[in-house]
CSV table of C-alpha atoms and ligand atoms in Angstrom, one decimal:
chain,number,residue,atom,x,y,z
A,1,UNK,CA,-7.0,23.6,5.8
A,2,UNK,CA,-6.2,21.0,3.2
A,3,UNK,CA,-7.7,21.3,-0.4
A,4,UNK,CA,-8.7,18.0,-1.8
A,5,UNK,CA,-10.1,17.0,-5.3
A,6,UNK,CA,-13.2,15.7,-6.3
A,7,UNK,CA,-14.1,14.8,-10.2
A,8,UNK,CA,-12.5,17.7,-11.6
A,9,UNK,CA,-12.7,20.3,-8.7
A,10,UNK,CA,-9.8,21.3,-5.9
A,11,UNK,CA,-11.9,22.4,-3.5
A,12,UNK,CA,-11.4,23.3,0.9
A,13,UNK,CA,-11.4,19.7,2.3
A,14,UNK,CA,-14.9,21.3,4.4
A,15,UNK,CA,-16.8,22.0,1.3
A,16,UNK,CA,-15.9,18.5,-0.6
A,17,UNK,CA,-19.1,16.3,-1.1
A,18,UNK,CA,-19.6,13.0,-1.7
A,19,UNK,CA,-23.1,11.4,-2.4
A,20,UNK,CA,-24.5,9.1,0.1
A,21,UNK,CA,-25.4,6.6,-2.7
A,22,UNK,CA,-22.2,6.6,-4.3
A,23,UNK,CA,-20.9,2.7,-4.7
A,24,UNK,CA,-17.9,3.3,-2.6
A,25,UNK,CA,-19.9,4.4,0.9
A,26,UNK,CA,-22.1,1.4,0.2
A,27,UNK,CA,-20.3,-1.1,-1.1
A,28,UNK,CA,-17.0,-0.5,-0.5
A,29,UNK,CA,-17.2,-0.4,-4.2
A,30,UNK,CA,-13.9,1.5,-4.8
A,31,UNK,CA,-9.9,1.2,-5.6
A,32,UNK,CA,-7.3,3.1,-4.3
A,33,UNK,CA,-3.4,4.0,-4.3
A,34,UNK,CA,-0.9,5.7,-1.6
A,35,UNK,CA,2.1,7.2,-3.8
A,36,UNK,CA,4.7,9.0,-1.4
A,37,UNK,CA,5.9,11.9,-1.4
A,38,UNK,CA,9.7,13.0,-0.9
A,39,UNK,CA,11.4,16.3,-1.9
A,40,UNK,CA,7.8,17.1,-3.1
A,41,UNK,CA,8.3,14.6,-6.0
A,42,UNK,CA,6.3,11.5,-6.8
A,43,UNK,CA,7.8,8.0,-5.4
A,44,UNK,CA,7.1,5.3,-7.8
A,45,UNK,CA,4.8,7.3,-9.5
A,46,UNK,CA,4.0,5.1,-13.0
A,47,UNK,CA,3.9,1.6,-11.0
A,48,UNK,CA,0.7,3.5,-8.9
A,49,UNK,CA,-0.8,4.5,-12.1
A,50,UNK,CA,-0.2,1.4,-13.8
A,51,UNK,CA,-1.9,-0.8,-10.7
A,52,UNK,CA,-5.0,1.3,-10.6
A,53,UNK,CA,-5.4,0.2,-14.0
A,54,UNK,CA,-5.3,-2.6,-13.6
A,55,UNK,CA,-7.7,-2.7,-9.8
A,56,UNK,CA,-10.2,-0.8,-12.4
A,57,UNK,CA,-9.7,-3.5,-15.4
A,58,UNK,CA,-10.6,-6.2,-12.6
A,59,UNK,CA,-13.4,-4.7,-11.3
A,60,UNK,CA,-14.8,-3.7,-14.6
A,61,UNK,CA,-14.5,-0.3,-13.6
A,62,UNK,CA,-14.5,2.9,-15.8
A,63,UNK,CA,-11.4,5.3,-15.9
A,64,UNK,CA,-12.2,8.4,-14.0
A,65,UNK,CA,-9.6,10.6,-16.2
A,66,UNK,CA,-6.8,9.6,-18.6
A,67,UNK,CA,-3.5,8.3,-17.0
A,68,UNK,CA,-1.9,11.3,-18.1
A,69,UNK,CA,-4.6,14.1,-16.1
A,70,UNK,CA,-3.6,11.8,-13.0
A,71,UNK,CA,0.3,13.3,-13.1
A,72,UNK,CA,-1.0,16.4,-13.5
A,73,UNK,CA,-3.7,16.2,-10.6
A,74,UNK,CA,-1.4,14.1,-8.2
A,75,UNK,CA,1.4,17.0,-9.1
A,76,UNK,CA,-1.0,19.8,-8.6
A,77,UNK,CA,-2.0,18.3,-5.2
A,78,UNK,CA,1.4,18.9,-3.6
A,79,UNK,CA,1.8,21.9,-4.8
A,80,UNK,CA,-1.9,23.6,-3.4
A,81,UNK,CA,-1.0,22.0,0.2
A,82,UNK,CA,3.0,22.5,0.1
A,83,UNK,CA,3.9,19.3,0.5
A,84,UNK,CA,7.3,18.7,0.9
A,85,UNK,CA,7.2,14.7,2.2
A,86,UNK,CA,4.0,13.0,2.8
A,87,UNK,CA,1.4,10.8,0.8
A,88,UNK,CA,-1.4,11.4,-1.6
A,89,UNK,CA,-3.8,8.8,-1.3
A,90,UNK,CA,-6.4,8.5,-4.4
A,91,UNK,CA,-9.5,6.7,-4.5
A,92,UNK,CA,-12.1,5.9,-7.5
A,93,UNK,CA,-15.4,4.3,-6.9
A,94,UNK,CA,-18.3,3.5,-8.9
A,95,UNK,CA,-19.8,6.3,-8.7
A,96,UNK,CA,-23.2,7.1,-7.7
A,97,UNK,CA,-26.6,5.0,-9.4
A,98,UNK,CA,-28.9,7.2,-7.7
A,99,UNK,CA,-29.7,4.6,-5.1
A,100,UNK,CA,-29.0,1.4,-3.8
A,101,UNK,CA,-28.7,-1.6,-6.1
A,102,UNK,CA,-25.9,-4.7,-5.9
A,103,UNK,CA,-26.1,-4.6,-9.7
A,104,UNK,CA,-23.6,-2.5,-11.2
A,105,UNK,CA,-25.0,0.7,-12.3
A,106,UNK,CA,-25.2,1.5,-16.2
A,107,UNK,CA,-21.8,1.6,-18.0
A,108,UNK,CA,-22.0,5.2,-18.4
A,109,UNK,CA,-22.5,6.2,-14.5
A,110,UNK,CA,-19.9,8.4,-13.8
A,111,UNK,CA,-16.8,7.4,-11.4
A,112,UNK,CA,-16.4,8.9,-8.3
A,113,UNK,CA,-12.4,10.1,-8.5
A,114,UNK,CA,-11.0,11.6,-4.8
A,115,UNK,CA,-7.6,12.5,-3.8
A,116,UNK,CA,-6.2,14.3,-0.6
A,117,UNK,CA,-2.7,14.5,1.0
A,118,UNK,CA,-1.1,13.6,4.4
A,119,UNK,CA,1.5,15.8,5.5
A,120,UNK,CA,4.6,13.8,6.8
A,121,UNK,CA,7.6,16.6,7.4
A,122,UNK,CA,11.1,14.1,7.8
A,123,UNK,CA,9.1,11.1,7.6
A,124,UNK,CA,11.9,9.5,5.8
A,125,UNK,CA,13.9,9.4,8.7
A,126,UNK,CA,11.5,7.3,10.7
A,127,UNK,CA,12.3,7.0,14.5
A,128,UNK,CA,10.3,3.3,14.0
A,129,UNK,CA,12.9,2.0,10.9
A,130,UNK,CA,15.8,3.2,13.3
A,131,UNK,CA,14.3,0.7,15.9
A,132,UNK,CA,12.6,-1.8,14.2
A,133,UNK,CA,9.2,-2.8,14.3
A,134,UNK,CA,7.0,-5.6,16.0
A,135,UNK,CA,4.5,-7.9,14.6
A,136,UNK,CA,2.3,-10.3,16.0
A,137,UNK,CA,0.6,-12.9,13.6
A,138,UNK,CA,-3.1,-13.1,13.2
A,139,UNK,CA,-5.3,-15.0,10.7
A,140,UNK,CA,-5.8,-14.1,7.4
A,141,UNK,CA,-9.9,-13.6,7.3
A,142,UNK,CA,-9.6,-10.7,3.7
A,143,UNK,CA,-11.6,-11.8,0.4
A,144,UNK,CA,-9.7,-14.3,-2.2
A,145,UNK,CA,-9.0,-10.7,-4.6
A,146,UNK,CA,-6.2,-9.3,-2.6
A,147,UNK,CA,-4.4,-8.5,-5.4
A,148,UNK,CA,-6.7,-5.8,-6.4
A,149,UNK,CA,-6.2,-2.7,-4.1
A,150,UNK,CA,-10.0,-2.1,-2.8
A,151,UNK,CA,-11.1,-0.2,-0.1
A,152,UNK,CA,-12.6,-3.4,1.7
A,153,UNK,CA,-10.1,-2.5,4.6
A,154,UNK,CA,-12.4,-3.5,7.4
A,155,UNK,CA,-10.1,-6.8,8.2
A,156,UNK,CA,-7.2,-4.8,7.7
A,157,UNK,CA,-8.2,-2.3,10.3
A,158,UNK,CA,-9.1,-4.9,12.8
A,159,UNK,CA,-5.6,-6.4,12.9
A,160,UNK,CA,-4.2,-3.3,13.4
A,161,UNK,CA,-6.5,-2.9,16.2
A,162,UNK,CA,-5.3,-6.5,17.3
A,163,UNK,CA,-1.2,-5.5,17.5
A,164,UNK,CA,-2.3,-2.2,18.8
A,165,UNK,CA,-4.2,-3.6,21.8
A,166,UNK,CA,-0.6,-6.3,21.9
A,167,UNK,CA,1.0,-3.9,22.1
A,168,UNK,CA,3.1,-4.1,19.2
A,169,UNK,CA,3.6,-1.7,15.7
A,170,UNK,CA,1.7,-4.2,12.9
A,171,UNK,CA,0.2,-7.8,12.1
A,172,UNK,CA,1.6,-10.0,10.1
A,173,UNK,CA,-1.7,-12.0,8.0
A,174,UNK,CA,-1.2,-15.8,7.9
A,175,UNK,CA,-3.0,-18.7,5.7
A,176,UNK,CA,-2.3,-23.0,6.1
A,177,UNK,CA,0.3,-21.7,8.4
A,178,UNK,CA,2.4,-19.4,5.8
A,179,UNK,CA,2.8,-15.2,5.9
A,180,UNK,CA,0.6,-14.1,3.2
A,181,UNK,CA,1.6,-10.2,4.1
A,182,UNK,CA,1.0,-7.7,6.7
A,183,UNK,CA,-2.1,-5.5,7.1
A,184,UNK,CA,-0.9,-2.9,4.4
A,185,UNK,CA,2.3,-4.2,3.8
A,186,UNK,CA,4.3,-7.0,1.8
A,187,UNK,CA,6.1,-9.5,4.3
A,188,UNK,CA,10.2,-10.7,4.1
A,189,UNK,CA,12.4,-13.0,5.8
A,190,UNK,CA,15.9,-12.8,5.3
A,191,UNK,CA,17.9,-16.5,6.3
A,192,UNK,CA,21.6,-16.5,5.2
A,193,UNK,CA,21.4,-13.9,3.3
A,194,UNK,CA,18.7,-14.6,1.3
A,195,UNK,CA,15.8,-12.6,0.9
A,196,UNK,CA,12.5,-14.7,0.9
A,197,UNK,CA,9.1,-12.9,0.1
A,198,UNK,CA,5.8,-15.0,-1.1
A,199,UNK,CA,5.5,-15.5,-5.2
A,200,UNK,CA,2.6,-12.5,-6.5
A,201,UNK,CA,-0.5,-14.4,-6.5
A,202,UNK,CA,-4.3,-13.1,-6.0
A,203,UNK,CA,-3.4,-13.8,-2.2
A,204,UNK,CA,-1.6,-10.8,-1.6
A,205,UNK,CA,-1.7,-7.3,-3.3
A,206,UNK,CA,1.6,-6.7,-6.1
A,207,UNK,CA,2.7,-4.0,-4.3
A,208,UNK,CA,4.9,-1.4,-6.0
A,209,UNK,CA,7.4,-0.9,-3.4
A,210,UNK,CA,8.0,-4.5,-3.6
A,211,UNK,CA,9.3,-4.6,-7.1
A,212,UNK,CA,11.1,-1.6,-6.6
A,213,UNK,CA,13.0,-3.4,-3.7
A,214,UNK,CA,13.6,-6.7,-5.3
A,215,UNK,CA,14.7,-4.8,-8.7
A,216,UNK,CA,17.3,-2.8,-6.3
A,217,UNK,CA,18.1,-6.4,-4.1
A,218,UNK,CA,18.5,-8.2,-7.6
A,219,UNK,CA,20.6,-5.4,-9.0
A,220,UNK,CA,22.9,-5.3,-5.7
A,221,UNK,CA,23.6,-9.1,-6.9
A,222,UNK,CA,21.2,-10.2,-4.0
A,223,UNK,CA,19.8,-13.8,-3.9
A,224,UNK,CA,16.2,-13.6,-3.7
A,225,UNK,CA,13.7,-16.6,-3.3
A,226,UNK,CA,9.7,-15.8,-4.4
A,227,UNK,CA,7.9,-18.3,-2.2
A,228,UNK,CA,6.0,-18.5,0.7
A,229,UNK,CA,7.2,-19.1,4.1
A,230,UNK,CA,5.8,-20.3,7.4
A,231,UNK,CA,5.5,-18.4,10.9
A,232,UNK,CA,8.4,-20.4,12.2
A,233,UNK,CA,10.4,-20.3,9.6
A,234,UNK,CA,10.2,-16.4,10.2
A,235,UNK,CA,10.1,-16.4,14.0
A,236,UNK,CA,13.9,-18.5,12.6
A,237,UNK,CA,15.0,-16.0,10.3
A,238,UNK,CA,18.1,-13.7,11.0
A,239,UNK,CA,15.9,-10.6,10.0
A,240,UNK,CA,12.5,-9.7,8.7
A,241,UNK,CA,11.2,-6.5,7.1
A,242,UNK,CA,8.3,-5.1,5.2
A,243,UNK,CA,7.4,-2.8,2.1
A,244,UNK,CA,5.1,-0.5,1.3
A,245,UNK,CA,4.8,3.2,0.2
A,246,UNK,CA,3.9,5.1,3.8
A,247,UNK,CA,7.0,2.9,5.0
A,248,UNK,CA,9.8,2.5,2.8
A,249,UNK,CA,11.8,-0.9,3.7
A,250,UNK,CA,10.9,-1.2,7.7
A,251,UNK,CA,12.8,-3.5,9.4
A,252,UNK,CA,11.1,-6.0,11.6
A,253,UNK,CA,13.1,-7.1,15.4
A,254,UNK,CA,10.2,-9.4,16.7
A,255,UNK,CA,7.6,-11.6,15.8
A,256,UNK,CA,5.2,-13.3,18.0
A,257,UNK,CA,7.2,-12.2,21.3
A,258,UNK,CA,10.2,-13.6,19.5
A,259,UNK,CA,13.4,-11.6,18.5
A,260,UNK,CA,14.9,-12.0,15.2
A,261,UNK,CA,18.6,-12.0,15.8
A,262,UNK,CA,20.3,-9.4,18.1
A,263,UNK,CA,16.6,-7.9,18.2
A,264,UNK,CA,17.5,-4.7,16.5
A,265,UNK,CA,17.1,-4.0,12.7
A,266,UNK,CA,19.3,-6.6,10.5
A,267,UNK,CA,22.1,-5.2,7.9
A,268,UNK,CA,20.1,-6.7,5.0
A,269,UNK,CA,16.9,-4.3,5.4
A,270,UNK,CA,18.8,-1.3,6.9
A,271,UNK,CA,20.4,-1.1,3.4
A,272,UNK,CA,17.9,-2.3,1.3
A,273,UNK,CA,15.9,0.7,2.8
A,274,UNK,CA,19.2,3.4,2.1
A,275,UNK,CA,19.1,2.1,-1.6
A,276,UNK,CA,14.9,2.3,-2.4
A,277,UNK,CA,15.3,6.2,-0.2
A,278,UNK,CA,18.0,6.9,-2.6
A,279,UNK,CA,17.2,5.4,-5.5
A,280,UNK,CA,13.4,6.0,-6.2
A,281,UNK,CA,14.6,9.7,-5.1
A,282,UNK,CA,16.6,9.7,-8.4
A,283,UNK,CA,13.8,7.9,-10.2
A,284,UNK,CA,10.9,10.4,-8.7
A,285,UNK,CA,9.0,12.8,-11.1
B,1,PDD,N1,-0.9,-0.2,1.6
B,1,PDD,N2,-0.1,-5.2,0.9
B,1,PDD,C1,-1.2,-4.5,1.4
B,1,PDD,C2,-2.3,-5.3,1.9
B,1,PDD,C3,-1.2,-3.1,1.3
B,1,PDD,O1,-2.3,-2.5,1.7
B,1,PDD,C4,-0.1,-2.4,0.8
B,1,PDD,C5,-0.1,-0.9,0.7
B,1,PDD,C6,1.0,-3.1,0.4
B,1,PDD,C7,2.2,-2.5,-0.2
B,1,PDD,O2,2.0,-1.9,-1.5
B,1,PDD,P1,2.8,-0.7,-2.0
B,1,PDD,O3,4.2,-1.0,-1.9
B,1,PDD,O4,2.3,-0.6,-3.4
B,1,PDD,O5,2.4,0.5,-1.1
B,1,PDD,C8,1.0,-4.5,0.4
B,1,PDD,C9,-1.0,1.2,1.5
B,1,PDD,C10,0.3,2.0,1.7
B,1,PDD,C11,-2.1,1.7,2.4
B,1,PDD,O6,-3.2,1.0,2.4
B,1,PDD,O7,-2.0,2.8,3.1
């Protein structure tokens, strides 16, 4: 049995409670991070910390525990369930008022601070990067705030419920005809060997494995182009690929029925994915 935290207790996941007022069950009034887990070290672990803060800034949303307790926590996590690779996801919500109000409740109410793990032994060496994946495009219906990580993932889930029913691994999320991202993932083309992703906006969430990627692509003298990019131009590309922290770089082989290339994962995201493994290895705490 997992053990999970809640505000300041580690506790069998069957024994962790949650009130049925709190902000988060009712208003989806909550932010969260997934920080991976390799080796049983942190991946990216400050860029997580650093975007809750700023989710929480946004919202107007009190700190559940100083930066510093979350290293400890998030550390003390893998160790009570032995996680060698694997996530922690984190949540913080609003806490509970007590009842039901669309006000936000006095400053002082307490946040709601949650964390629990996902054991993923290997998961690293995913059978689905060694493939590649495929994408369908679907409309982009989220909220205009998509740069603040909430748990509004209702949309979200429904497109994945769309590629599954396709057929296919993940949605790709488009607006006036451009990629915005996919369902929990930022979106990349790759056309003569440039990399094109769309510019950080509030359309899309800044995600952390993203600037991890374009640091490494930049480093590796990579050209890189922030800017959107239409549905064609990607079902055009040579190859495509996404980011995020449950999947590394994965590369994408079709889009919309349509195969990118030879149809099997391009050079440019099959090493772009070796470098981020290996170099946020060296870089994890
Ligand atoms: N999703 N865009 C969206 C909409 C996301 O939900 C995510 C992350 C990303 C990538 O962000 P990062 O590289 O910081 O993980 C982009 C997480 C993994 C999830 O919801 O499980």
């Amino acid at each position: 049995m997992r053990t999970v935290y809640v505000n300041g207790d580690y506790l069998p996941e069957n024994e962790a409670k949650v009130s049925v007022f709190d902000r988060g069950f009712l208003m989806s009034d909550g932010v969260y991070e997934v920080t991976s887990v390799l080796g049983g070290k942190l991946i990216d672990f400050e860029g997580h910390v650093k975007r809750l803060e700023r989710s929480l800034s946004e919202l107007d949303m009190r700190a559940p525990a100083a930066m510093d307790d979350l290293l400890t926590i998030h550390r003390e996590m893998v160790s009570r369930n032995d996680i060698t690779d694997g996530l922690i996801y984190l949540q913080v919500t609003r806490g509970n008022p007590g009842d039901r109000d669309f006000h936000y409740p006095p400053a002082d109410t307490a946040p709601t601070l949650v964390l629990f793990t996902q054991s993923k032994p290997g998961f690293a060496a995913s059978p689905l990067a060694q493939r590649g994946a495929r994408v369908i495009s679907v409309p982009d219906m989220r909220w205009g705030r998509r740069d603040i990580k909430t748990v509004q993932l209702l949309y979200p889930s429904m497109a994945k419920m769309m590629a599954q029913e396709a057929g296919v691994d993940d949605a790709w999320l488009v607006q006036e005809g451009k990629v915005t991202e996919g369902t929990s993932n930022n979106a990349y083309i790759v056309k003569n060997g440039r990399i094109i992703t769309r510019a950080l906006s509030q359309d899309i969430l800044h995600g952390i494995t993203r600037a991890a990627v374009l640091r490494f692509a930049s480093e590796a003298q990579m050209e890189i182009e922030e800017r959107s990019f239409t549905l064609d131009e990607a079902m055009q590309a040579d190859e495509a690929f996404f980011t995020s922290a449950s999947a590394f770089v994965m590369p994408v082989v079709e889009i919309d029925g349509t195969a990118l290339g030879d149809g099997t994962p391009g050079p440019v995201a099959t090493r772009l994915r070796e470098v981020y493994i290996d170099e946020s290895l060296k870089r994890a705490v």
